[in-house]
Amino acid sequence: MSFEGWLSTNKVCVVGAGTMGSGIAAHLANLGFEVTLLDATAESVQEAFARAKGARPPHFFLPETANTIRLGSVRDNLDWIAEAGWVCEAIIEKLDAKRALFEQIEAVLPPDSMISTNTSGLEIELLAEGRSESFRQRFLGTHFFNPPRYLKLLELIPTRETDSDAIAAMTAFLEERVARRVVPAKDTPGFIANRFGMWAMIHAIHVAEKLHLSIEQVDAITGPFLGRPRSASFRLNDLVGLDIMQDIASNLQARCPHDPHMGSLDTPRSMATLLERGWIGDKAGQGYYRREGREFVALDLDTLAYRERKDVKFESLDALAKLPLGERVAAALQLKDEAGEFLRGHLVPVVAYADYLKEEISHSVQDFDRVMMWGFGWEAGPFAMADGIGHAALGLPEAPYYQNGTQRAFDGTYVSLPAEPQYRVLGDYPLVSQHEGFNVRDLGDGVSAIALTSKMGVLSPPLIRALLDHLRGGSIKRLVLGSEARSFSAGFDLKFVLASLEQPDAIRAALDDLQQLGATLQSIPSVAAIFGHCLGAGWEVAFSCSTVAASPEMQIGLPESRVGLFPAGRGTTLMRLRHQQSAKTLADAAMLLILGTTATNADQARKLGIMRATDVTVYHPDRLITEAKRLALEADVRPNPEWKMPEGPFSGMLDRLEDEARQRGDTTDHDSLIGAHIKQIFRAPTIEEALRLEREEFLDLCAKALTQQRIKHILETGKPLKN
């Protein structure tokens, strides 16, 4: 049997339109696959998909993508499976139901198509029983994580009969085409994620009840301090759903009688009460937390009644927060307060349980760690965390799990970690030079990288000048402009603007440098690798590059009007140049600037005109730099198009749009003043005059009291002021 065609598959059929099935279908449609979604009946598929379209957070980058998915039923449209290169079953987690469906599917399944089951814990080998040898050789478990748009992990579970070439082909397809990070798991109950992750979640509830801690206290300990998401423990329970947690726990207990730790999966007292009341979490509107208006109330674990939520902080943890993860947790384990007591009662057994399970459920400690990092959002998995904390504090043998680019195998020897060059980040590349606010790295093949290192990639005047001087030095021939900060760039340094209001020449010089930086970037074959935030001045430098490679999930745009200003580092001029096809496109672009519109994902940004049609969305969350380098090798210098004023009543169209925005309450008099400045730049006779007007009109707005109020307010509160 040949599996060579799997990588080029473009037609997918998902069978089962529930929460997971619809989420998988949406993710695949976002990526451009031709997707068919089947459910039991025409009525059930419509009802289920209607819920998926209204999901929060949304499944789709663009709402209209939902219309590309073909809906049908197993009863009436089973023959559609014959068109699919991959059939992904995602119906109810019941063995008999899945096996009965596979019998139907096999009757119409093409002989060379991929076939998999999305299950969170059923035994894959049992699901394949009764199927043909051809079916069994290409059958795998593909455990997506919910919601698929946002969680990159996929546990891939073969059986003893799955062809090794099929495993390799499926892994390549999922990583190259489906934007997943694949972790192979053994065909054991719950695989890695649910066997260990669910145990850790329920164990935390037991410890909280035993120590009589509040849910807010536990969440204050088990969130970012422990290197985990803000959902921490009890908020995560509500998100997952207490009914789902109980189902998984019961299944594990039934299937793992050999495991002496299964008692920790007994339903905790508080969870049993909530389940009895039907308060199963977010989908029921209440669980351990309940929203009342704009506030949350919290369940008291002693009285089992809701009360006002408490804002809990541990001074002892705050004092350690800036230390590296392992060091701060090691110190916290020695604390004599409630935080230390909880960590000794919870974290130590959790790491010990991971060590107990590792060989039974995973192929390596790195695979185990990756599941917890990529599926649960942990900063470090249990084994990397143990090395960081120190084994003695956890009661583990002293031999580290990782050392010098190797990992400890289950036989005690050390083996090299897999080389995965396609997933390299900027920090993995050789450092050429280090500067205040940016690093220069060698990506190889004649491509250099400039990586911002300032907080949130903020562009201050000294940093802009240093970047400009370095680029003018001529050493960089092809460039990837990126960031080693938490975001690409949150924009220009507003603190500088506020501090320089009495020094207009300083602001003018900074703007001139920013404009010159953009022009210099435009003269080099270059790619901006953007993620997190690409706002204001960050947008201006990024979109001066030949091409932008964008992570899908990010804030992107030109929000300067929210601080009483407009883009003056070429942003207004570039938007004018790129939307001059007609008076309408020009008026729409001006309104984007007046409203300070930003997009919440790259595809939305392209639709709004904030990104160019030629820019690239890199859907795989870990391949941004690899793709940016590839694009840089292909990049050409892109000169500006001819500056022209399109025919048509541009001013009248913009006036109408502004009137409509004012009637909706979206703008104020000060926004109208900002709009007047933008209109003047848009009507400039040449690009040179537009750039001059950017600088001068920006300074005019800086002198306005309402602009100064907006700047001060956002610096003090982080929120825009609509004055």
XYZ file of C-alpha atoms in Angstrom:
723
model
C 0.000 0.000 0.000
C 1.337 3.444 -0.955
C 0.903 6.504 1.244
C 2.784 8.947 -0.980
C -0.317 10.906 -1.929
C -1.360 11.704 1.614
C 0.693 14.893 1.877
C -1.137 16.489 -1.071
C -4.617 15.660 0.231
C -7.024 18.599 0.029
C -10.445 17.022 0.589
C -11.397 16.033 4.112
C -14.546 14.524 5.565
C -15.210 14.910 9.288
C -17.909 12.578 10.602
C -19.537 13.868 13.762
C -20.607 17.515 14.132
C -20.411 17.823 17.905
C -18.078 20.162 19.745
C -14.891 18.452 18.588
C -16.020 17.467 15.104
C -17.242 20.957 14.255
C -14.094 22.447 15.738
C -11.880 20.181 13.622
C -13.915 20.968 10.500
C -13.622 24.701 11.207
C -9.871 24.483 11.730
C -9.403 22.632 8.453
C -11.611 25.093 6.582
C -9.559 27.964 8.033
C -6.489 26.343 6.469
C -8.141 26.120 3.045
C -9.140 22.451 2.910
C -12.311 21.404 1.111
C -14.280 20.164 4.105
C -17.361 17.977 4.355
C -19.022 17.626 7.752
C -21.449 14.763 8.332
C -23.656 13.981 11.299
C -26.362 11.402 11.892
C -29.143 13.348 10.165
C -29.572 16.524 8.132
C -31.317 18.095 11.125
C -28.601 17.212 13.634
C -25.761 18.486 11.454
C -27.506 21.832 10.941
C -28.229 22.237 14.648
C -24.719 21.270 15.728
C -23.024 23.465 13.159
C -25.189 26.435 14.083
C -23.787 26.138 17.615
C -20.265 25.915 16.223
C -20.708 29.106 14.228
C -21.681 30.923 17.410
C -18.879 29.455 19.546
C -16.860 31.737 21.817
C -13.980 32.005 21.331
C -14.790 31.736 17.631
C -13.793 28.705 15.601
C -13.361 30.691 12.375
C -10.866 33.421 11.490
C -13.520 34.831 9.148
C -17.226 34.082 9.739
C -17.839 33.525 6.031
C -15.421 30.575 6.026
C -18.219 28.570 7.654
C -20.085 28.773 4.358
C -17.355 26.779 2.615
C -18.090 23.643 4.658
C -20.431 21.178 2.990
C -22.947 19.773 5.474
C -24.579 16.383 5.126
C -25.752 13.283 6.954
C -24.519 9.748 7.339
C -28.020 8.635 6.470
C -28.255 10.496 3.152
C -24.713 11.446 2.098
C -22.409 8.633 3.168
C -21.181 8.366 -0.435
C -19.450 11.766 -0.054
C -16.772 9.918 1.909
C -15.643 8.394 -1.399
C -14.336 11.844 -2.410
C -12.182 12.356 0.685
C -8.451 11.896 1.023
C -8.845 11.883 4.806
C -11.828 10.736 6.845
C -11.725 11.851 10.475
C -14.378 10.273 12.707
C -15.385 12.374 15.726
C -18.682 11.034 17.049
C -19.689 10.209 20.617
C -17.047 8.528 22.830
C -18.699 5.100 22.781
C -16.882 2.049 21.471
C -19.853 0.297 19.915
C -21.110 3.421 18.152
C -17.725 4.138 16.617
C -17.236 0.541 15.497
C -20.661 0.456 13.863
C -19.853 3.689 12.028
C -16.504 2.360 10.793
C -18.317 -0.589 9.245
C -20.414 1.888 7.240
C -17.435 4.064 6.372
C -15.317 1.193 5.108
C -17.942 0.313 2.534
C -17.336 3.632 0.720
C -13.804 4.515 1.856
C -11.284 4.886 -1.015
C -8.500 2.300 -0.799
C -5.762 4.941 -0.427
C -7.469 7.425 1.928
C -6.397 8.260 5.464
C -8.782 7.104 8.183
C -8.590 8.161 11.811
C -10.630 8.502 14.964
C -10.685 11.535 17.204
C -10.952 10.053 20.666
C -9.677 11.257 23.996
C -9.093 7.801 25.411
C -10.808 4.830 23.766
C -8.483 2.001 22.797
C -7.609 2.444 19.134
C -6.938 -1.235 18.555
C -10.422 -2.181 19.776
C -11.984 0.381 17.428
C -10.297 -1.303 14.458
C -11.548 -4.797 15.287
C -13.520 -6.391 12.498
C -12.162 -4.110 9.796
C -10.161 -5.258 6.767
C -6.379 -5.503 6.789
C -6.168 -2.488 4.475
C -8.271 -0.434 6.886
C -6.284 -1.516 9.949
C -2.928 -0.761 8.304
C -3.832 2.916 7.834
C -6.000 3.445 10.907
C -4.795 5.798 13.675
C -6.061 7.805 16.582
C -5.827 11.563 16.027
C -6.553 13.205 19.365
C -7.138 16.902 18.687
C -7.352 19.324 21.581
C -10.284 21.641 22.096
C -10.611 24.157 20.562
C -8.475 23.035 17.587
C -8.019 26.581 16.296
C -6.118 27.572 19.424
C -4.365 24.421 20.685
C -1.610 23.055 18.455
C -1.147 19.632 20.047
C -2.279 16.409 18.414
C -1.638 13.031 20.025
C -1.151 10.454 17.268
C -1.888 6.904 18.353
C -1.183 3.960 16.057
C -2.048 0.351 16.796
C 0.267 -2.641 16.511
C -1.149 -3.202 13.022
C -0.728 0.338 11.701
C 1.829 0.406 8.903
C 4.983 2.314 9.911
C 4.929 4.140 6.571
C 1.345 5.201 7.268
C 2.422 6.627 10.639
C 5.222 8.600 8.983
C 2.963 9.840 6.195
C 0.213 10.874 8.612
C 2.704 12.671 10.851
C 4.050 14.623 7.880
C 0.541 15.496 6.695
C -0.562 16.707 10.127
C 2.548 18.804 10.687
C 2.974 20.161 7.159
C -0.661 20.681 6.180
C -2.802 20.672 9.328
C -0.559 22.984 11.399
C -0.260 20.556 14.316
C 2.593 19.629 16.626
C 2.338 15.854 16.681
C 3.257 13.792 19.726
C 3.171 10.011 19.279
C 1.435 8.290 22.195
C 0.986 4.682 23.190
C -2.428 3.037 22.855
C -3.101 3.144 26.591
C -6.144 4.482 28.485
C -6.381 8.268 28.132
C -3.087 8.362 26.207
C -0.752 10.959 27.791
C -2.933 14.056 28.107
C -5.945 12.626 29.879
C -4.201 9.890 31.832
C -1.844 12.363 33.477
C -3.476 15.750 32.881
C -6.870 14.771 34.260
C -5.245 13.128 37.272
C -3.371 16.357 37.994
C -6.530 18.458 37.624
C -8.641 16.356 39.987
C -5.768 15.894 42.420
C -5.603 19.685 42.845
C -9.275 19.747 43.922
C -8.673 17.043 46.524
C -5.699 18.928 47.977
C -7.631 22.205 48.074
C -10.485 20.534 49.959
C -8.107 18.783 52.349
C -6.260 22.012 53.203
C -9.473 24.107 53.293
C -8.092 26.536 50.753
C -10.342 28.713 48.629
C -10.552 28.213 44.890
C -9.117 31.720 44.439
C -6.097 30.802 46.553
C -5.433 27.682 44.513
C -5.827 29.579 41.234
C -3.397 32.235 42.475
C -0.828 29.484 43.055
C -1.406 27.304 39.982
C -1.586 30.002 37.300
C 1.341 31.999 35.874
C 3.451 31.551 39.009
C 3.561 27.824 38.285
C 4.152 28.469 34.585
C 0.567 27.694 33.638
C -2.225 29.695 31.962
C -4.320 32.215 33.879
C -7.151 29.675 33.887
C -5.054 27.909 36.557
C -7.045 25.069 38.210
C -10.671 25.829 38.999
C -11.237 28.162 36.073
C -9.830 25.396 33.853
C -12.225 22.884 35.418
C -15.156 25.054 34.378
C -13.779 25.463 30.863
C -13.294 21.712 30.376
C -16.636 20.832 31.978
C -17.084 18.857 35.180
C -19.152 16.235 33.371
C -16.325 15.640 30.899
C -13.845 15.416 33.770
C -15.981 12.839 35.562
C -16.481 10.776 32.399
C -12.742 10.653 31.725
C -11.940 9.857 35.354
C -14.490 7.038 35.503
C -13.198 5.567 32.258
C -9.619 5.649 33.515
C -10.528 4.010 36.805
C -12.371 1.224 34.992
C -9.495 0.595 32.581
C -6.514 1.016 34.911
C -7.057 -1.319 37.866
C -3.294 -1.944 37.924
C -2.553 1.717 38.754
C -2.328 2.244 42.547
C -2.865 5.998 42.122
C -6.400 5.749 40.730
C -7.945 6.764 44.051
C -7.030 10.369 43.273
C -9.595 10.238 40.458
C -12.467 9.664 42.903
C -14.932 12.523 42.504
C -14.090 15.288 45.016
C -16.868 16.414 47.376
C -17.315 19.837 45.764
C -17.320 18.413 42.262
C -19.927 15.793 43.187
C -22.218 18.507 44.545
C -21.851 20.660 41.447
C -22.538 17.680 39.193
C -25.638 16.813 41.198
C -26.908 20.373 40.787
C -26.118 20.408 37.059
C -23.599 23.217 37.555
C -21.040 21.604 35.287
C -19.048 24.658 34.247
C -19.107 27.290 31.519
C -21.567 25.492 29.254
C -24.098 25.516 32.121
C -23.267 29.097 33.059
C -21.862 28.100 36.418
C -19.458 25.690 38.051
C -16.728 26.582 40.491
C -17.252 30.148 39.279
C -20.442 31.871 38.170
C -20.719 35.123 36.293
C -23.156 37.637 37.746
C -23.276 40.677 35.504
C -19.698 41.743 34.914
C -18.370 40.031 37.993
C -17.662 36.435 38.999
C -18.796 34.836 42.215
C -16.942 31.825 43.562
C -17.922 28.548 45.195
C -16.917 28.206 48.828
C -15.414 24.711 49.136
C -16.528 24.404 52.754
C -20.134 25.665 52.553
C -20.616 24.734 48.855
C -22.468 28.027 48.339
C -21.495 30.923 46.098
C -20.014 34.043 47.629
C -18.303 37.176 46.370
C -15.051 36.387 44.594
C -11.935 37.383 46.500
C -8.885 38.995 44.943
C -6.172 36.756 46.392
C -2.456 37.518 46.335
C 0.392 35.752 48.077
C 3.136 38.197 48.995
C 5.500 35.249 49.332
C 4.902 34.226 45.711
C 5.054 37.814 44.430
C 8.510 38.125 45.964
C 9.677 35.132 43.915
C 7.810 35.883 40.683
C 10.760 37.291 38.713
C 12.946 34.230 39.242
C 13.155 31.558 36.514
C 10.384 28.971 36.779
C 12.384 26.167 38.417
C 14.075 28.479 40.914
C 10.881 30.177 42.030
C 8.985 26.910 42.437
C 11.918 25.383 44.353
C 11.849 28.369 46.715
C 8.053 28.231 47.028
C 8.200 24.574 48.076
C 10.092 25.727 51.189
C 7.501 28.351 52.188
C 5.725 27.873 55.500
C 2.503 29.532 54.355
C -0.545 28.119 52.562
C 1.101 28.421 49.141
C 4.040 26.264 50.196
C 1.735 23.755 51.876
C -0.388 23.423 48.734
C 2.630 22.972 46.464
C 4.087 20.272 48.711
C 0.708 18.522 48.789
C 0.006 18.816 45.067
C 3.064 19.465 42.904
C 5.330 16.874 44.497
C 2.816 14.001 43.958
C 2.064 15.272 40.431
C 5.712 15.066 39.379
C 6.075 11.701 41.090
C 3.038 10.389 39.203
C 4.518 11.558 35.898
C 7.679 9.615 36.717
C 5.597 6.537 37.579
C 3.634 6.708 34.308
C 6.264 7.787 31.822
C 7.229 4.443 30.312
C 3.692 3.044 30.286
C 2.101 5.866 28.311
C 4.825 7.725 26.384
C 7.826 7.058 24.174
C 10.056 9.627 25.882
C 10.085 12.220 28.623
C 10.193 14.935 25.956
C 6.982 13.599 24.392
C 5.375 13.602 27.836
C 6.506 17.172 28.544
C 5.362 18.377 25.146
C 1.832 17.113 25.703
C 1.521 19.202 28.859
C 3.116 22.236 27.236
C 1.242 22.167 23.936
C -2.081 20.757 25.163
C -2.367 22.357 28.603
C -0.298 25.496 28.087
C 2.340 24.672 30.706
C 5.594 26.612 30.399
C 7.480 23.394 31.177
C 6.351 19.788 31.397
C 6.773 17.810 34.639
C 10.226 16.435 33.756
C 11.756 19.723 32.629
C 10.227 21.348 35.708
C 11.715 18.652 37.943
C 15.171 19.372 36.524
C 14.633 23.080 37.131
C 13.429 22.620 40.709
C 16.008 20.025 41.685
C 15.252 16.345 42.137
C 16.080 16.225 45.844
C 13.235 18.636 46.669
C 10.825 16.314 44.856
C 12.101 13.030 46.243
C 13.326 11.835 42.833
C 16.601 10.129 41.868
C 19.325 12.683 41.180
C 19.926 11.787 37.498
C 18.488 14.641 35.383
C 15.901 13.976 32.706
C 17.657 16.353 30.287
C 21.303 17.332 29.915
C 23.433 18.853 27.158
C 20.967 18.338 24.322
C 20.019 14.815 25.405
C 17.158 13.198 27.310
C 17.238 10.259 29.678
C 15.724 7.183 28.042
C 13.717 4.709 30.092
C 16.720 2.382 30.331
C 18.754 5.122 31.991
C 20.945 5.962 29.003
C 20.953 9.406 27.409
C 19.890 9.887 23.805
C 20.016 12.990 21.629
C 16.946 15.160 21.399
C 15.501 15.087 17.879
C 16.812 17.732 15.491
C 13.849 19.748 14.239
C 15.271 22.647 12.213
C 11.847 23.547 10.862
C 10.800 24.616 14.364
C 13.772 26.838 15.184
C 13.080 30.212 16.777
C 15.262 33.282 16.413
C 17.140 32.553 19.629
C 18.347 29.245 18.159
C 20.386 30.969 15.437
C 23.980 32.231 15.814
C 24.296 35.682 17.361
C 26.253 38.055 15.127
C 26.016 41.183 17.273
C 24.047 42.477 20.224
C 22.692 46.007 20.541
C 20.512 47.981 22.915
C 17.029 46.871 21.874
C 17.874 44.363 19.145
C 20.040 41.402 18.203
C 21.463 40.533 14.808
C 21.510 36.822 13.959
C 22.653 34.718 11.028
C 19.863 32.583 9.577
C 22.185 31.068 6.988
C 22.046 31.148 3.173
C 22.841 34.861 3.158
C 19.799 35.829 5.257
C 20.257 37.972 8.358
C 17.756 38.506 11.138
C 17.189 41.626 13.180
C 15.340 40.608 16.331
C 13.813 43.260 18.568
C 14.498 42.701 22.264
C 12.837 45.744 23.845
C 9.814 45.127 26.085
C 6.898 44.120 23.823
C 9.062 45.218 20.873
C 8.328 48.888 21.629
C 10.182 51.220 19.245
C 11.853 54.102 21.071
C 13.689 56.903 19.217
C 17.159 55.599 20.233
C 16.223 52.089 19.060
C 14.875 53.431 15.757
C 18.082 55.410 15.200
C 20.248 52.374 16.047
C 18.284 50.171 13.638
C 18.571 52.791 10.911
C 22.326 53.155 11.379
C 22.835 49.385 11.338
C 20.832 48.886 8.144
C 22.642 51.747 6.447
C 25.933 50.026 7.238
C 25.329 47.759 4.244
C 26.150 44.423 5.892
C 22.602 43.083 5.523
C 21.666 41.872 2.046
C 18.538 39.865 2.828
C 16.595 40.322 6.024
C 14.044 38.789 8.363
C 12.785 41.439 10.778
C 11.478 39.702 13.882
C 11.363 39.888 17.635
C 12.677 37.977 20.623
C 10.209 39.845 22.842
C 6.732 38.578 23.761
C 5.279 40.348 20.709
C 6.647 41.629 17.440
C 5.964 45.246 18.366
C 3.318 47.071 20.386
C 4.266 50.298 18.600
C 5.986 53.630 19.236
C 7.191 54.749 22.657
C 4.269 56.859 23.944
C 6.186 57.768 27.089
C 8.678 59.589 24.862
C 5.866 61.507 23.158
C 4.363 62.551 26.485
C 7.748 63.595 27.892
C 8.642 65.563 24.721
C 5.497 67.634 24.265
C 7.478 70.797 24.946
C 10.203 69.683 22.525
C 8.531 69.415 19.109
C 11.888 69.223 17.317
C 12.704 66.029 19.204
C 9.407 64.461 18.132
C 9.900 65.673 14.562
C 13.377 64.137 14.436
C 12.088 60.824 15.819
C 9.341 60.720 13.188
C 11.829 61.506 10.446
C 14.030 58.628 11.632
C 11.030 56.290 11.698
C 10.111 57.263 8.153
C 13.714 56.803 7.042
C 13.824 53.387 8.725
C 10.790 52.311 6.722
C 12.288 53.600 3.474
C 15.557 51.777 4.194
C 13.734 48.513 4.929
C 11.875 48.930 1.656
C 15.195 49.065 -0.193
C 16.273 45.608 1.071
C 14.735 42.213 0.137
C 13.056 41.670 3.484
C 10.358 39.820 5.369
C 8.761 40.858 8.654
C 7.909 37.873 10.873
C 5.092 39.220 13.018
C 3.224 37.702 15.962
C 1.427 38.718 19.135
C 1.049 42.441 18.435
C 1.954 44.425 15.340
C 0.600 47.864 16.099
C 1.313 51.450 15.134
C 5.014 51.973 14.463
C 5.446 48.187 14.526
C 3.034 47.991 11.603
C 4.844 50.810 9.829
C 8.221 49.066 9.869
C 6.769 45.606 9.186
C 4.798 46.709 6.159
C 7.778 48.563 4.752
C 9.295 45.110 4.183
C 8.859 43.268 0.884
C 6.546 40.713 2.500
C 4.983 40.033 5.877
C 4.822 36.518 7.338
C 2.148 36.665 10.030
C 1.104 34.313 12.775
C -2.660 33.887 12.504
C -3.554 34.804 16.093
C -2.502 38.396 16.683
C -3.546 42.010 17.116
C -2.580 43.971 14.029
C -3.297 47.475 12.808
C -2.917 51.219 13.280
C -4.724 52.262 16.490
C -3.106 55.713 16.865
C -6.428 57.563 16.885
C -7.157 55.933 20.244
C -4.411 58.134 21.669
C -5.501 61.202 19.709
C -2.974 60.808 16.889
C -2.567 59.179 13.476
C 0.259 57.051 11.988
C 3.156 59.367 11.117
C 6.019 56.970 10.476
C 4.794 56.348 6.901
C 1.703 54.476 8.053
C -0.844 56.967 6.762
C 1.091 57.358 3.507
C 1.392 53.602 2.984
C -2.326 53.078 3.614
C -3.002 55.871 1.111
C -0.736 54.279 -1.512
C -2.162 50.805 -1.107
C -5.828 51.785 -1.290
C -5.849 54.247 -4.191
C -7.673 51.900 -6.568
C -10.859 53.940 -6.186
C -12.370 56.772 -4.180
C -14.312 54.187 -2.151
C -11.262 52.100 -1.195
C -9.466 55.308 -0.252
C -12.368 56.477 1.940
C -12.576 53.060 3.598
C -8.841 53.172 4.343
C -9.149 56.629 5.872
C -11.950 55.389 8.140
C -9.772 52.520 9.351
C -7.277 55.144 10.530
C -9.898 57.467 12.011
C -11.455 54.621 13.995
C -8.084 53.110 14.943
C -9.315 49.752 13.668
C -7.228 46.709 14.502
C -7.739 43.113 13.449
C -7.726 40.157 15.840
C -6.202 37.736 13.336
C -4.125 37.891 10.192
C -6.887 36.768 7.821
C -9.200 39.458 9.148
C -6.393 41.993 8.702
C -6.047 40.986 5.055
C -9.789 41.313 4.524
C -9.808 44.797 6.086
C -6.876 45.927 3.959
C -4.489 46.173 6.914
C -2.429 43.366 5.329
C -1.616 43.073 1.636
C -2.915 40.289 -0.582
C 0.694 39.191 -1.140
C 1.420 38.825 2.592
C 1.402 35.320 4.037
C -0.407 33.832 7.011
C 1.799 31.151 8.597
C -0.845 28.937 10.151
C 1.606 26.587 11.827
C 2.310 28.237 15.193
C 5.939 27.068 15.341
C 7.120 27.629 11.772
C 7.067 31.408 11.547
C 10.827 31.897 11.275
C 11.315 28.963 8.897
C 8.655 30.356 6.564
C 9.954 33.919 6.929
C 13.445 32.792 5.915
C 12.051 30.904 2.906
C 10.162 34.009 1.832
C 13.241 36.191 2.387
C 15.209 34.025 -0.045
C 12.510 34.703 -2.651
C 11.908 38.378 -1.789
C 12.439 41.277 -4.169
C 12.593 44.991 -3.452
C 9.144 46.477 -3.996
C 9.117 50.128 -5.037
C 6.125 52.282 -4.232
C 3.392 52.445 -6.864
C 2.768 55.708 -8.656
C 1.048 58.242 -6.400
C -2.328 59.109 -7.910
C -5.696 60.443 -6.886
C -8.462 58.141 -8.126
C -11.508 59.516 -9.858
C -14.608 59.971 -7.766
C -15.864 61.999 -4.814
C -13.340 60.825 -2.186
C -14.060 63.672 0.221
C -17.807 63.228 -0.023
C -17.570 59.496 0.553
C -15.358 59.989 3.587
C -17.691 62.665 4.975
C -20.602 60.243 4.700
C -18.683 57.463 6.458
C -17.674 59.880 9.217
C -21.278 61.014 9.668
C -22.427 57.406 9.978
C -19.715 56.669 12.531
C -20.697 59.760 14.519
C -24.364 58.717 14.542
C -23.346 55.269 15.842
C -21.417 56.925 18.638
C -18.099 55.594 17.341
C -16.388 58.991 16.996
C -16.149 62.370 18.741
C -15.221 65.913 17.682
C -11.585 65.112 18.340
C -11.777 62.073 16.064
C -13.196 64.382 13.391
C -10.153 66.619 13.831
C -7.885 63.576 13.411
C -9.894 62.719 10.304
C -9.310 66.176 8.866
C -5.547 65.705 9.203
C -5.725 62.263 7.569
C -7.841 63.653 4.709
C -5.236 66.368 4.113
C -2.454 63.755 3.849
C -4.558 61.559 1.568
C -5.081 64.566 -0.752
C -1.381 65.484 -0.882
C -0.069 65.891 -4.460
C 3.055 63.746 -3.945
C 4.377 61.065 -1.635
C 7.080 63.448 -0.406
C 4.475 66.015 0.589
C 2.398 63.331 2.302
C 5.385 62.312 4.424
C 6.094 65.927 5.354
C 2.474 66.438 6.314
C 2.556 63.288 8.453
C 5.275 64.828 10.613
C 3.812 68.314 10.840
C 0.181 67.338 11.371
C 1.249 64.811 14.029
C 2.972 67.628 15.922
C -0.145 69.765 15.622
C -2.206 67.024 17.288
C 0.421 66.532 20.006
C -0.241 70.112 21.099
C -3.967 69.460 21.612
C -5.149 68.965 25.193
C -7.536 66.164 24.193
C -4.681 64.202 22.598
C -2.554 64.643 25.698
C -5.444 63.403 27.842
C -5.759 60.281 25.674
C -2.039 59.540 25.859
C -1.930 59.971 29.636
C -5.033 57.827 30.135
C -3.777 54.859 28.126
C -0.369 54.983 29.809
C -1.991 55.046 33.249
C -4.824 52.560 32.697
C -3.976 50.597 29.553
C -7.406 51.539 28.188
C -8.296 54.105 25.519
C -10.168 57.299 26.417
C -12.918 58.412 24.044
C -12.968 62.169 24.743
